[in-house]
Short mmCIF file of C-alpha atoms in Angstrom, two decimals:
data_model
loop_
_atom_site.label_atom_id
_atom_site.label_comp_id
_atom_site.label_asym_id
_atom_site.label_seq_id
_atom_site.Cartn_x
_atom_site.Cartn_y
_atom_site.Cartn_z
CA MET A 1441 -20.70 18.52 319.94
CA ARG A 1442 -22.36 21.90 320.41
CA PHE A 1443 -25.80 20.33 320.08
CA LEU A 1444 -24.95 17.41 322.34
CA GLN A 1445 -23.60 19.56 325.17
CA LYS A 1446 -27.08 21.01 325.67
CA GLU A 1447 -28.78 17.64 325.43
CA LEU A 1448 -27.02 15.91 328.35
CA PRO A 1449 -28.26 18.13 331.23
CA HIS A 1450 -31.74 18.15 329.69
CA LEU A 1451 -31.86 14.36 329.84
CA GLU A 1452 -31.27 14.50 333.59
CA MET A 1453 -34.63 16.29 333.93
CA ALA A 1454 -36.68 14.78 331.11
CA LYS A 1455 -38.76 11.71 331.94
CA ILE A 1456 -41.07 11.67 328.93
CA ARG A 1457 -39.93 10.34 325.58
CA LYS A 1458 -41.61 11.17 322.29
CA PHE A 1459 -40.43 9.33 319.20
CA PRO A 1460 -39.69 11.75 316.34
CA GLU A 1461 -42.06 11.79 313.38
CA ARG A 1462 -39.89 11.16 310.34
CA LYS A 1463 -42.25 12.82 307.86
CA ILE A 1464 -42.42 16.08 309.81
CA CYS A 1465 -39.67 18.62 310.40
CA GLN A 1466 -40.14 19.53 314.06
CA LEU A 1467 -39.44 23.23 314.63
CA CYS A 1468 -39.34 25.33 317.77
CA ASP A 1469 -42.58 27.31 317.97
CA TYR A 1470 -40.67 30.43 318.99
CA CYS A 1471 -37.39 30.62 317.03
CA GLN A 1472 -38.41 28.31 314.15
CA THR A 1473 -35.21 26.23 314.24
CA THR A 1474 -35.02 22.45 314.13
CA ILE A 1475 -35.54 20.52 317.36
CA PHE A 1476 -32.97 17.73 317.49
CA SER A 1477 -33.80 15.68 320.60
CA GLY A 1478 -34.62 17.58 323.77
CA PHE A 1479 -37.34 20.24 323.98
CA TRP A 1480 -39.87 21.78 326.37
CA MET A 1481 -43.62 21.58 325.82
CA CYS A 1482 -46.75 23.19 327.19
CA CYS A 1483 -49.14 20.35 328.05
CA VAL A 1484 -52.13 22.67 327.64
CA CYS A 1485 -51.66 24.05 324.13
CA GLY A 1486 -48.87 21.79 322.86
CA ARG A 1487 -46.42 24.55 321.91
CA GLU A 1488 -42.84 23.30 321.78
CA TYR A 1489 -39.65 25.23 322.59
CA CYS A 1490 -36.07 24.28 321.79
CA LEU A 1491 -33.36 24.06 324.44
CA SER A 1492 -31.77 27.36 323.36
CA CYS A 1493 -35.02 29.30 323.68
CA TYR A 1494 -35.67 27.79 327.10
CA GLU A 1495 -32.15 28.68 328.18
CA GLU A 1496 -32.68 32.29 327.06
CA TRP A 1497 -36.19 32.49 328.53
CA ASN A 1498 -36.88 35.46 330.78
CA ASP A 1499 -40.35 35.57 332.35
CA SER A 1500 -39.94 39.25 333.20
CA ASP A 1501 -39.39 40.31 329.57
CA ASP A 1502 -42.71 41.92 328.62
CA SER A 1503 -41.77 42.14 324.94
CA LEU A 1504 -42.08 38.35 324.62
CA LYS A 1505 -45.48 37.90 326.26
CA GLU A 1506 -47.48 38.13 323.02
CA THR A 1507 -45.35 35.47 321.39
CA ARG A 1508 -45.56 33.16 324.39
CA LYS A 1509 -49.30 33.28 324.87
CA CYS A 1510 -50.99 29.98 325.56
CA SER A 1511 -54.19 29.06 323.74
CA GLN A 1512 -56.06 29.05 327.05
CA LYS A 1513 -55.76 32.83 327.52
CA ARG A 1514 -52.72 32.64 329.74
CA HIS A 1515 -48.98 33.09 329.37
CA HIS A 1516 -46.36 30.39 329.37
CA TYR A 1517 -43.88 30.37 332.24
CA LYS A 1518 -40.70 28.33 332.42
CA GLU A 1519 -41.72 26.28 335.43
CA GLN A 1520 -44.95 25.17 333.70
CA LEU A 1521 -43.20 23.60 330.70
CA VAL A 1522 -42.47 19.87 330.58
CA PRO A 1523 -39.08 18.49 329.42
CA ILE A 1524 -39.32 15.88 326.64
CA TYR A 1525 -36.70 14.04 324.59
CA HIS A 1526 -36.41 11.97 321.41
CA TYR A 1527 -33.11 10.12 321.86
CA THR A 1528 -32.25 8.26 325.06
CA LYS A 1529 -29.44 9.19 327.41
CA GLU A 1530 -27.53 6.10 326.30
CA GLU A 1531 -27.76 7.18 322.65
CA ILE A 1532 -26.64 10.74 323.37
CA VAL A 1533 -23.80 9.64 325.66
CA ARG A 1534 -22.60 7.11 323.08
CA LEU A 1535 -22.71 9.79 320.40
CA PHE A 1536 -20.84 12.20 322.67
CA ASP A 1537 -18.16 9.59 323.44
CA GLN A 1538 -17.74 8.77 319.76
CA CYS A 1539 -17.20 12.44 318.94
CA ASN A 1540 -14.62 12.76 321.69
CA GLN A 1541 -12.86 9.59 320.58
CA MET A 1542 -12.64 10.81 317.00
CA ILE A 1543 -11.20 14.11 318.21
CA LEU A 1544 -8.63 12.37 320.40
CA ASP A 1545 -7.62 10.12 317.52
CA ASP A 1546 -7.05 13.12 315.29
CA GLU A 1547 -3.43 14.15 314.88
CA ASP A 1548 -4.33 17.80 315.50
CA SER A 1549 -6.13 17.13 318.78
CA SER A 1550 -3.45 18.96 320.77
CA ASP A 1551 -4.77 22.23 319.35
CA LEU A 1552 -8.32 21.79 320.64
CA ASP A 1553 -10.06 24.66 322.36
CA GLU A 1554 -13.52 25.11 323.80
CA GLY A 1555 -14.01 28.76 322.88
CA GLU A 1556 -17.27 29.96 321.37
CA LEU A 1557 -17.93 31.08 317.83
CA PRO A 1558 -19.58 34.48 317.38
CA ASP A 1559 -22.55 32.61 315.97
CA ASP A 1560 -25.20 35.31 315.78
CA ASP A 1561 -25.39 38.81 314.42
CA ALA A 1562 -25.75 40.35 317.86
CA ALA A 1563 -22.22 39.26 318.68
CA ASN A 1564 -20.91 40.78 315.49
CA LEU A 1565 -22.91 43.99 315.92
CA SER A 1566 -21.44 44.53 319.36
CA ALA A 1567 -18.02 44.10 317.82
CA GLU A 1568 -18.88 46.58 315.10
CA SER A 1569 -19.73 49.29 317.61
CA SER A 1570 -16.70 48.66 319.78
CA SER A 1571 -14.22 51.51 320.08
CA SER A 1572 -11.23 49.26 320.59
CA THR A 1573 -9.37 47.01 318.21
CA ILE A 1574 -10.41 43.41 318.73
CA LYS A 1575 -8.50 40.38 317.64
CA SER A 1576 -10.85 37.45 317.99
CA VAL A 1577 -9.76 33.90 318.54
CA GLU A 1578 -12.45 31.56 317.27
CA SER A 1579 -13.02 27.89 317.81
CA SER A 1580 -15.15 25.86 315.46
CA ARG A 1581 -16.30 22.36 314.91
CA VAL A 1582 -15.06 21.76 311.40
CA MET A 1583 -16.24 18.75 309.50
CA THR A 1584 -13.40 16.90 307.81
CA ARG A 1585 -13.24 13.50 306.28
CA ARG A 1586 -11.13 10.38 306.18
CA ARG A 1587 -11.06 8.03 303.27
CA LYS A 1588 -10.64 4.31 303.71
CA ASP A 1589 -10.41 2.87 300.24
CA SER A 1590 -11.06 -0.68 301.33
CA ARG A 1591 -14.49 0.11 302.76
CA LYS A 1592 -17.77 0.61 300.99
CA TYR A 1593 -20.58 2.98 301.78
CA ARG A 1594 -23.96 1.42 301.05
CA THR A 1595 -26.82 3.43 299.64
CA SER A 1596 -30.26 2.26 298.55
CA LYS A 1597 -29.13 2.13 294.95
CA SER A 1598 -25.40 1.52 294.83
CA LYS A 1599 -22.11 1.25 296.67
CA ALA A 1600 -19.64 4.11 296.80
CA LYS A 1601 -16.26 4.71 298.39
CA ALA A 1602 -16.38 4.93 302.16
CA THR A 1603 -16.10 8.40 303.56
CA THR A 1604 -15.77 9.22 307.21
CA VAL A 1605 -16.94 12.68 308.21
CA HIS A 1606 -15.83 13.85 311.62
CA PHE A 1607 -15.64 16.93 313.78
CA LYS A 1608 -12.34 18.60 314.55
CA ASP A 1609 -11.81 21.57 316.82
CA SER A 1610 -9.44 24.20 315.54
CA VAL A 1611 -8.16 27.33 317.20
CA VAL A 1612 -8.15 30.11 314.66
CA SER A 1613 -6.54 33.51 315.03
CA ILE A 1614 -7.16 36.11 312.37
CA SER A 1615 -3.50 37.07 312.59
CA ASN A 1616 -2.18 33.77 311.26
CA GLN A 1617 -4.97 31.54 309.96
CA ASP A 1618 -8.32 31.80 308.18
CA ASN A 1619 -11.04 29.19 308.19
CA GLY A 1620 -13.77 31.38 306.76
CA ILE A 1621 -15.52 32.24 310.03
CA PHE A 1622 -16.70 35.72 310.98
CA THR A 1623 -14.07 38.00 312.48
CA SER A 1624 -14.28 41.34 314.23
CA PRO A 1625 -13.45 44.61 312.47
CA PRO A 1626 -10.54 46.85 313.47
CA GLN A 1627 -11.10 50.11 315.30
CA ASP A 1628 -10.77 52.60 312.46
CA CYS A 1629 -13.36 51.94 309.76
CA HIS A 1630 -11.25 53.95 307.30
CA ASP A 1631 -8.19 51.79 307.87
CA ARG A 1632 -9.12 48.17 307.29
CA THR A 1633 -6.28 45.91 308.32
CA PRO A 1634 -5.25 43.28 305.75
CA GLN A 1635 -7.24 40.05 305.92
CA LEU A 1636 -5.99 36.62 304.95
CA HIS A 1637 -8.68 36.26 302.30
CA ASP A 1638 -7.09 39.22 300.51
CA GLU A 1639 -4.63 36.62 299.22
CA HIS A 1640 -7.41 35.08 297.14
CA LYS A 1641 -6.45 36.71 293.85
CA LYS A 1642 -6.89 33.79 291.47
CA THR A 1643 -10.65 33.38 291.27
CA GLU A 1644 -10.99 32.01 287.73
CA TYR A 1645 -9.99 28.52 286.68
CA LYS A 1646 -10.18 26.58 283.47
CA ALA A 1647 -11.94 23.24 283.74
CA ASN A 1648 -8.69 21.33 283.23
CA GLU A 1649 -6.73 23.21 285.91
CA MET A 1650 -9.18 22.99 288.82
CA THR A 1651 -8.24 19.94 290.89
CA GLU A 1652 -9.96 18.35 293.87
CA GLU A 1653 -7.07 19.45 296.09
CA ILE A 1654 -7.43 23.09 295.01
CA PHE A 1655 -11.19 22.91 295.43
CA ARG A 1656 -10.99 21.60 299.00
CA ASP A 1657 -8.41 24.17 299.99
CA LEU A 1658 -10.51 27.05 298.65
CA TRP A 1659 -13.68 25.63 300.17
CA ARG A 1660 -12.13 25.18 303.60
CA LYS A 1661 -11.19 28.87 303.59
CA GLY A 1662 -14.61 30.01 302.37
CA TYR A 1663 -13.28 31.33 299.05
CA PRO A 1664 -15.66 31.55 296.07
CA PHE A 1665 -14.39 30.83 292.56
CA VAL A 1666 -15.54 30.36 288.97
CA ILE A 1667 -14.72 27.57 286.54
CA LYS A 1668 -14.80 28.97 283.02
CA SER A 1669 -16.31 27.37 279.94
CA VAL A 1670 -17.40 24.00 281.29
CA ASP A 1671 -19.62 23.74 278.17
CA LYS A 1672 -21.17 20.34 278.78
CA LEU A 1673 -24.85 21.23 278.56
CA LYS A 1674 -27.11 20.32 275.65
CA GLU A 1675 -27.58 23.72 274.10
CA ASN A 1676 -30.96 23.12 272.43
CA ILE A 1677 -32.93 22.26 275.60
CA TRP A 1678 -31.90 25.43 277.45
CA LYS A 1679 -33.11 27.97 274.87
CA PRO A 1680 -36.15 30.21 275.46
CA ASP A 1681 -37.96 28.68 272.47
CA TYR A 1682 -37.73 25.25 274.09
CA PHE A 1683 -39.48 26.44 277.24
CA ILE A 1684 -42.10 28.29 275.18
CA LYS A 1685 -42.82 25.13 273.18
CA HIS A 1686 -42.87 22.63 276.06
CA TYR A 1687 -43.95 24.73 279.06
CA GLY A 1688 -45.49 27.85 277.50
CA ASN A 1689 -48.98 27.37 278.95
CA LYS A 1690 -47.76 26.81 282.51
CA ASP A 1691 -48.53 29.59 284.98
CA CYS A 1692 -45.68 31.33 286.80
CA THR A 1693 -45.01 34.26 289.10
CA VAL A 1694 -42.39 36.78 288.03
CA ILE A 1695 -40.88 39.75 289.85
CA ASP A 1696 -40.08 43.24 288.61
CA VAL A 1697 -36.53 43.55 289.95
CA LYS A 1698 -36.64 47.36 289.92
CA GLU A 1699 -39.96 47.85 291.68
CA ASN A 1700 -40.18 44.53 293.57
CA VAL A 1701 -43.69 43.93 292.22
CA GLU A 1702 -45.02 40.47 291.38
CA TYR A 1703 -46.96 39.60 288.23
CA LYS A 1704 -48.83 36.45 287.27
CA MET A 1705 -48.40 35.26 283.69
CA ASP A 1706 -47.76 32.16 281.65
CA VAL A 1707 -44.26 30.95 280.82
CA LYS A 1708 -44.70 31.86 277.15
CA THR A 1709 -45.31 35.53 277.96
CA PHE A 1710 -42.15 35.71 280.03
CA PHE A 1711 -39.78 33.97 277.60
CA ARG A 1712 -41.21 35.66 274.51
CA GLY A 1713 -39.58 38.90 275.63
CA PHE A 1714 -36.26 37.30 276.51
CA GLU A 1715 -34.46 38.67 273.44
CA ASP A 1716 -37.06 40.98 271.90
CA SER A 1717 -38.07 43.87 274.16
CA SER A 1718 -41.02 44.75 271.91
CA LYS A 1719 -42.65 41.43 272.84
CA ARG A 1720 -42.29 41.92 276.57
CA PHE A 1721 -45.12 42.21 279.04
CA MET A 1722 -46.36 45.79 279.50
CA ASN A 1723 -47.68 46.84 282.91
CA LYS A 1724 -50.60 49.17 283.58
CA TYR A 1725 -48.28 52.18 283.50
CA GLY A 1726 -47.29 51.46 279.91
CA THR A 1727 -43.72 50.39 280.74
CA TYR A 1728 -41.82 47.14 280.24
CA PRO A 1729 -40.66 45.92 283.66
CA CYS A 1730 -37.37 44.07 284.09
CA LEU A 1731 -38.70 40.63 285.00
CA LYS A 1732 -37.19 37.71 286.88
CA LEU A 1733 -38.51 34.14 287.11
CA LYS A 1734 -36.66 32.76 290.14
CA ASP A 1735 -36.64 29.44 291.99
CA TRP A 1736 -38.38 27.71 289.09
CA PRO A 1737 -40.21 25.44 289.76
CA PRO A 1738 -41.09 27.03 293.13
CA ALA A 1739 -42.53 23.96 294.88
CA ASP A 1740 -42.25 20.92 292.61
CA ASP A 1741 -39.17 18.74 292.31
CA PHE A 1742 -36.93 19.97 289.49
CA ALA A 1743 -36.09 16.36 288.59
CA GLU A 1744 -39.77 15.58 288.02
CA THR A 1745 -40.73 18.83 286.29
CA PHE A 1746 -37.64 19.03 284.05
CA PRO A 1747 -36.24 15.47 283.94
CA GLU A 1748 -34.12 16.05 280.84
CA HIS A 1749 -32.69 19.28 282.23
CA TYR A 1750 -32.04 17.69 285.61
CA GLU A 1751 -30.03 14.88 284.06
CA ASP A 1752 -28.13 17.26 281.79
CA PHE A 1753 -27.33 19.66 284.63
CA SER A 1754 -26.30 16.92 287.08
CA ASN A 1755 -24.03 15.29 284.51
CA SER A 1756 -22.34 18.63 283.81
CA LEU A 1757 -21.57 19.59 287.41
CA PRO A 1758 -17.96 19.58 288.59
CA PHE A 1759 -17.10 17.74 291.83
CA LYS A 1760 -20.16 15.52 291.79
CA GLU A 1761 -19.21 14.00 295.16
CA TYR A 1762 -20.20 17.37 296.65
CA THR A 1763 -22.70 18.92 294.27
CA THR A 1764 -25.15 16.16 293.33
CA ARG A 1765 -28.01 14.81 295.41
CA ASN A 1766 -26.31 11.46 295.92
CA GLY A 1767 -22.81 12.87 296.32
CA ILE A 1768 -20.98 11.12 299.13
CA MET A 1769 -19.56 14.45 300.40
CA ASN A 1770 -22.94 16.18 300.29
CA LEU A 1771 -23.94 15.76 303.93
CA ALA A 1772 -27.62 16.31 303.12
CA HIS A 1773 -27.43 13.00 301.24
CA ARG A 1774 -26.87 11.23 304.57
CA LEU A 1775 -30.46 11.92 305.69
CA PRO A 1776 -32.55 8.72 305.54
CA LEU A 1777 -34.94 8.49 302.62
CA GLU A 1778 -37.98 8.33 304.91
CA ILE A 1779 -37.17 11.72 306.46
CA ASN A 1780 -38.79 14.86 305.09
CA ARG A 1781 -35.65 16.13 303.35
CA PRO A 1782 -34.99 19.82 302.63
CA ASP A 1783 -35.41 20.94 299.02
CA LEU A 1784 -31.90 21.96 297.97
CA GLY A 1785 -32.71 22.17 294.28
CA PRO A 1786 -31.78 22.36 291.53
CA LYS A 1787 -33.78 25.47 290.68
CA MET A 1788 -33.75 27.62 287.57
CA TYR A 1789 -33.11 31.39 287.65
CA ASN A 1790 -34.21 33.30 284.56
CA ALA A 1791 -34.16 37.08 284.20
CA TYR A 1792 -33.89 39.94 281.73
CA GLY A 1793 -30.87 42.24 281.60
CA SER A 1794 -30.43 44.95 284.24
CA GLU A 1795 -27.84 47.56 285.31
CA ASP A 1796 -25.15 47.77 288.02
CA ASN A 1797 -24.07 51.38 287.44
CA VAL A 1798 -25.14 54.24 289.71
CA GLY A 1799 -28.88 53.85 290.21
CA GLY A 1800 -28.86 50.29 288.87
CA LYS A 1801 -31.03 47.70 290.64
CA GLY A 1802 -29.17 44.56 289.57
CA THR A 1803 -30.99 41.23 289.36
CA THR A 1804 -30.57 39.66 292.80
CA ASN A 1805 -29.98 41.75 295.93
CA LEU A 1806 -27.15 41.16 298.37
CA HIS A 1807 -27.79 38.11 300.56
CA LEU A 1808 -26.13 34.99 301.91
CA ASP A 1809 -27.25 31.40 302.33
CA MET A 1810 -26.96 28.68 304.95
CA THR A 1811 -25.80 26.17 302.34
CA ASP A 1812 -23.02 25.98 299.80
CA ALA A 1813 -24.16 26.55 296.23
CA VAL A 1814 -23.05 26.05 292.64
CA ASN A 1815 -24.55 28.12 289.81
CA MET A 1816 -24.18 27.32 286.11
CA MET A 1817 -25.21 29.66 283.31
CA ALA A 1818 -27.02 27.58 280.70
CA TYR A 1819 -28.00 30.23 278.17
CA ALA A 1820 -27.57 33.87 277.17
CA PRO A 1821 -28.14 35.36 273.72
CA SER A 1822 -25.08 35.88 271.53
CA VAL A 1823 -23.71 39.42 271.51
CA GLU A 1824 -25.23 40.22 268.12
CA ASN A 1825 -28.67 39.11 269.33
CA ARG A 1826 -28.63 41.20 272.49
CA LEU A 1827 -30.35 44.54 272.94
CA GLU A 1828 -28.25 47.42 271.66
CA GLU A 1829 -27.48 48.76 275.15
CA GLU A 1830 -26.32 45.29 276.26
CA ARG A 1831 -23.75 44.64 273.54
CA ASP A 1832 -20.84 46.54 275.08
CA LYS A 1833 -21.05 44.76 278.44
CA PRO A 1834 -18.03 42.66 279.51
CA ALA A 1835 -20.10 39.50 280.09
CA ALA A 1836 -23.62 38.13 280.30
CA ALA A 1837 -23.74 38.62 284.09
CA VAL A 1838 -21.63 39.95 286.94
CA TRP A 1839 -21.41 38.76 290.56
CA ASP A 1840 -20.14 40.66 293.61
CA LEU A 1841 -19.10 38.43 296.50
CA TYR A 1842 -17.89 39.21 300.03
CA HIS A 1843 -15.99 36.94 302.38
CA PRO A 1844 -17.60 36.25 305.80
CA ALA A 1845 -14.71 38.01 307.56
CA ASP A 1846 -15.69 41.30 305.88
CA LEU A 1847 -19.40 41.07 306.65
CA PRO A 1848 -19.33 43.01 309.96
CA ARG A 1849 -18.06 45.99 307.96
CA VAL A 1850 -20.61 45.41 305.19
CA ARG A 1851 -23.42 45.28 307.75
CA ARG A 1852 -22.21 48.44 309.46
CA PHE A 1853 -22.07 50.23 306.12
CA LEU A 1854 -25.56 49.07 305.08
CA ARG A 1855 -27.08 50.13 308.39
CA LYS A 1856 -25.70 53.59 307.72
CA ILE A 1857 -27.19 53.53 304.21
CA ALA A 1858 -30.53 52.41 305.63
CA LYS A 1859 -30.54 55.46 307.91
CA GLU A 1860 -29.72 57.73 304.98
CA TYR A 1861 -32.60 56.22 302.98
CA GLY A 1862 -34.97 56.25 305.96
CA LEU A 1863 -35.41 52.47 305.82
CA SER A 1864 -36.46 50.35 308.78
CA ILE A 1865 -34.59 47.04 308.62
CA ASN A 1866 -34.09 43.98 310.79
CA HIS A 1867 -30.85 42.71 309.25
CA PRO A 1868 -29.03 44.56 306.44
CA ILE A 1869 -28.07 41.37 304.58
CA HIS A 1870 -30.72 38.81 305.53
CA ASP A 1871 -33.51 41.28 304.66
CA GLN A 1872 -32.15 41.16 301.08
CA CYS A 1873 -33.17 44.78 300.52
CA PHE A 1874 -29.96 46.26 299.04
CA TYR A 1875 -28.26 46.00 295.69
CA LEU A 1876 -24.86 47.68 295.82
CA ASP A 1877 -24.66 49.73 292.63
CA LYS A 1878 -21.40 51.33 291.53
CA GLY A 1879 -21.89 54.29 293.84
CA LEU A 1880 -22.46 52.13 296.91
CA ARG A 1881 -19.62 49.77 295.99
CA ASP A 1882 -17.26 52.73 295.71
CA ARG A 1883 -18.43 54.07 299.07
CA LEU A 1884 -18.04 50.65 300.71
CA ALA A 1885 -14.44 50.51 299.48
CA ALA A 1886 -13.67 54.08 300.57
CA GLU A 1887 -15.43 54.05 303.95
CA GLU A 1888 -14.86 50.47 305.06
CA GLY A 1889 -11.98 49.24 302.92
CA VAL A 1890 -14.07 46.34 301.56
CA THR A 1891 -14.00 45.57 297.84
CA GLY A 1892 -14.95 41.90 297.64
CA TRP A 1893 -14.58 39.96 294.40
CA ARG A 1894 -16.18 40.53 290.97
CA PHE A 1895 -16.92 37.47 288.83
CA PHE A 1896 -18.03 37.75 285.22
CA GLN A 1897 -20.21 34.88 284.03
CA ASN A 1898 -21.02 33.66 280.53
CA PRO A 1899 -22.79 30.52 279.27
CA GLY A 1900 -20.89 27.45 280.45
CA ASP A 1901 -19.32 29.24 283.44
CA VAL A 1902 -19.87 27.65 286.86
CA ILE A 1903 -19.68 29.75 290.04
CA PHE A 1904 -19.14 28.17 293.47
CA VAL A 1905 -20.42 30.16 296.46
CA PRO A 1906 -19.55 28.92 300.00
CA ALA A 1907 -22.09 29.04 302.80
CA GLY A 1908 -22.02 32.40 304.56
CA CYS A 1909 -20.47 34.23 301.60
CA ALA A 1910 -22.60 37.29 300.80
CA HIS A 1911 -23.27 37.84 297.10
CA GLN A 1912 -25.36 39.80 294.62
CA VAL A 1913 -25.95 39.33 290.89
CA CYS A 1914 -26.64 41.57 287.92
CA ASN A 1915 -27.57 40.12 284.54
CA TYR A 1916 -26.24 42.38 281.80
CA THR A 1917 -28.46 40.56 279.32
CA SER A 1918 -31.22 37.96 279.55
CA CYS A 1919 -29.85 34.79 281.16
CA ILE A 1920 -30.96 31.28 282.04
CA LYS A 1921 -29.10 29.78 285.00
CA THR A 1922 -29.50 26.69 287.13
CA ALA A 1923 -28.23 26.33 290.69
CA VAL A 1924 -28.19 23.68 293.38
CA ASP A 1925 -27.38 23.84 297.09
CA PHE A 1926 -25.33 21.34 299.06
CA VAL A 1927 -23.87 20.89 302.54
CA SER A 1928 -20.13 20.23 302.59
CA PRO A 1929 -17.93 19.07 305.49
CA GLU A 1930 -15.64 22.06 304.90
CA GLY A 1931 -18.50 24.55 305.09
CA VAL A 1932 -20.68 23.12 307.84
CA ALA A 1933 -19.23 25.42 310.53
CA ARG A 1934 -20.26 28.43 308.43
CA SER A 1935 -23.68 26.84 307.90
CA TYR A 1936 -24.10 26.60 311.66
CA ILE A 1937 -23.25 30.29 312.12
CA VAL A 1938 -25.81 31.37 309.53
CA ASN A 1939 -28.34 29.00 311.11
CA GLN A 1940 -27.88 30.83 314.41
CA GLN A 1941 -28.15 34.22 312.72
CA PHE A 1942 -31.46 33.26 311.10
CA ARG A 1943 -32.67 32.08 314.50
CA LYS A 1944 -32.20 35.60 315.90
CA LEU A 1945 -34.26 37.31 313.20
CA ARG A 1946 -37.61 38.78 314.15
CA ASN A 1947 -40.68 36.56 314.05
CA GLY A 1948 -42.23 36.48 310.59
CA HIS A 1949 -38.95 37.21 308.79
CA LYS A 1950 -38.75 35.39 305.44
CA ARG A 1951 -35.39 33.80 306.31
CA LYS A 1952 -36.22 32.75 309.87
CA ILE A 1953 -37.74 29.29 309.33
CA ASP A 1954 -35.10 26.55 309.43
CA ILE A 1955 -35.70 24.65 306.20
CA LEU A 1956 -32.26 22.98 306.21
CA GLN A 1957 -32.60 20.85 309.40
CA LEU A 1958 -28.88 21.18 310.07
CA PRO A 1959 -28.92 19.25 313.41
CA ASN A 1960 -30.55 16.27 311.71
CA ILE A 1961 -28.07 16.41 308.84
CA LEU A 1962 -25.13 16.50 311.25
CA TYR A 1963 -26.52 13.65 313.32
CA HIS A 1964 -27.08 11.30 310.39
CA ALA A 1965 -23.79 12.31 308.75
CA TRP A 1966 -22.01 11.43 311.98
CA VAL A 1967 -23.82 8.14 312.56
CA THR A 1968 -23.21 6.86 309.03
CA SER A 1969 -19.58 7.99 309.10
CA TRP A 1970 -18.89 6.40 312.49
CA ASP A 1971 -20.46 3.13 311.36
CA GLU A 1972 -18.14 3.10 308.35
CA SER A 1973 -15.01 3.84 310.37
CA SER A 1974 -15.91 1.11 312.86
CA ASP A 1975 -16.38 -1.64 310.26
#
C-alpha cells in the first residue's frame, strides 16, 4: 500500500508509458533503489529518478547540484523532468482496491491505522538525541498468509499448497505489543526501560522441539534463535581436504579480518592452513594473517559451482517453505523466472579462528541485512585437532545479536565510540566498521543497558537471523559455514525499513544499491496470492 499511495497521484500527471525491461533491475539514478512503476526522467541525458527522490527534491539545495548534473553541462530542475509510468492507472487502482478489500476482509481490520513507520535512520537519530521520553506508536504493513488447502499453487515445475500472502495494518505500542519494528529509546541512556523482546530467553531449540508454530511466532516478533545439532549434512564433502582436492587451483580473494586487507590466492593455499597454522599464508611482514573467504562463490551461482553441496545444504534446511529457493513462503520465489532475480545465495563463509576478548577483531563486524537469513555450520575441526589456544573455547563460533528495538541505543553508543577513535562514519552499523569486543560489549551494557543475545555455534547448528536484526560473528576456530537469504511474510515490514535506511546512505556507500528489488517482490507476491484467493 505504501508504494501504491505514491503511484496514484503520479499517474494523474504521467502521459508516457514505458514497458519495464524484465532482464534489467531499474534503479533510481540518485538513491539507487528499485523503481516500481512511476518515475521522472530527463529527456536530455536519460537519468531517472524515483517518486520519493522527486518528492524530496529541493532545487535550492546546493549540496545536491553535483549529483544532479545533466550530461549537457547543466543541472536538472524539477520542472524539466518528465513523468513516466510502467503500469496503467487501471492496474494500479485494481491493485489498490484488492489490497483494501483484503484488509477489510481481515478479522483484525478494526485496528487499522495510517500512521508512519520510522523507516529511515534520520528518524531514529532524531529520537536518539531527544531529551524527552518518547513512546512511539508504529503502524506497519505486515505480510501474513492464509492457507486454503483445497487450492493449488502452480509453479513451472510442480504444484504446491496454495498460500495467500496479504497485507495487514497493525497498531503497535511498545508498552503492550512488539512486532519487531524500531522503537525510540527512553530519556535516560543509563536507565533502559524493559523491552518486550527481553522476554526472549529461550534461544536454543533441539531439532525435535522446534515447531512451525513456534517458528512463526518468533519470526513475527523479530527474534533470532538457534536449532542445535541438525546434523544432516554429508560430512565428507564439507572438509577442507575436499575443497583442496576439487577446487584447489581456483583463484579466490580472502580478507585479513584484523587489518581489513585483501589477498589474492588459490583455494588450496587458503584451506591448507585451516587446521595447521604452520602451513598458512605469510604476508610481506612475516606474519600469518587471520584470513576469511566470504561470499564464496562471489558472483557465480552456488548451485552451479557446488551442485553436490547445494543439494546437501538445501535438503538439510529446516522450514523449507521459507528457506529454499522454491519455498512457497519465500516471497522472492514469487518473482517470475524471466525477471533478473536477486542473488540470495546460498553462499559459503570460511574463516580461521579469531578472538572476541578485549582487543579482539572477531570474524564478521556488526551489521544487519535487508533479508532474513539462515546460517548452518558445516565443519569445524574436532577439539583435539584445533590450535592449542582454541581448545578451551566454549564452541566453534559465537554470535552476538541485537533486536531492532535496541538499535537506536546501539547506534548512539557506536557514534560515541567513533568520536573516541577519531573515525569518520556515515552509519555506525551499515558501515560495518565495528566489532564489539568484550570491552565494548561491557560498555554497551553499562552505558545503554543493551546486552543482546549470545549464540554459540558448532557443526550442525543452524542460526536464524531476522531481517533488521544486527549481528556480529567470531569464529573461535576455523569454520566452514553456509548461509542463504530469504524474504518472509513475517519479516517484510522490517525489510522495508532497512530498504529505506539503505536509501538514505551517502552516494557510493557499499550498502546503498538496492539489490533485493523489494517493490517487485511485493508486487508479484501480491498478484500471485490474490489470484489464488480468487480462484
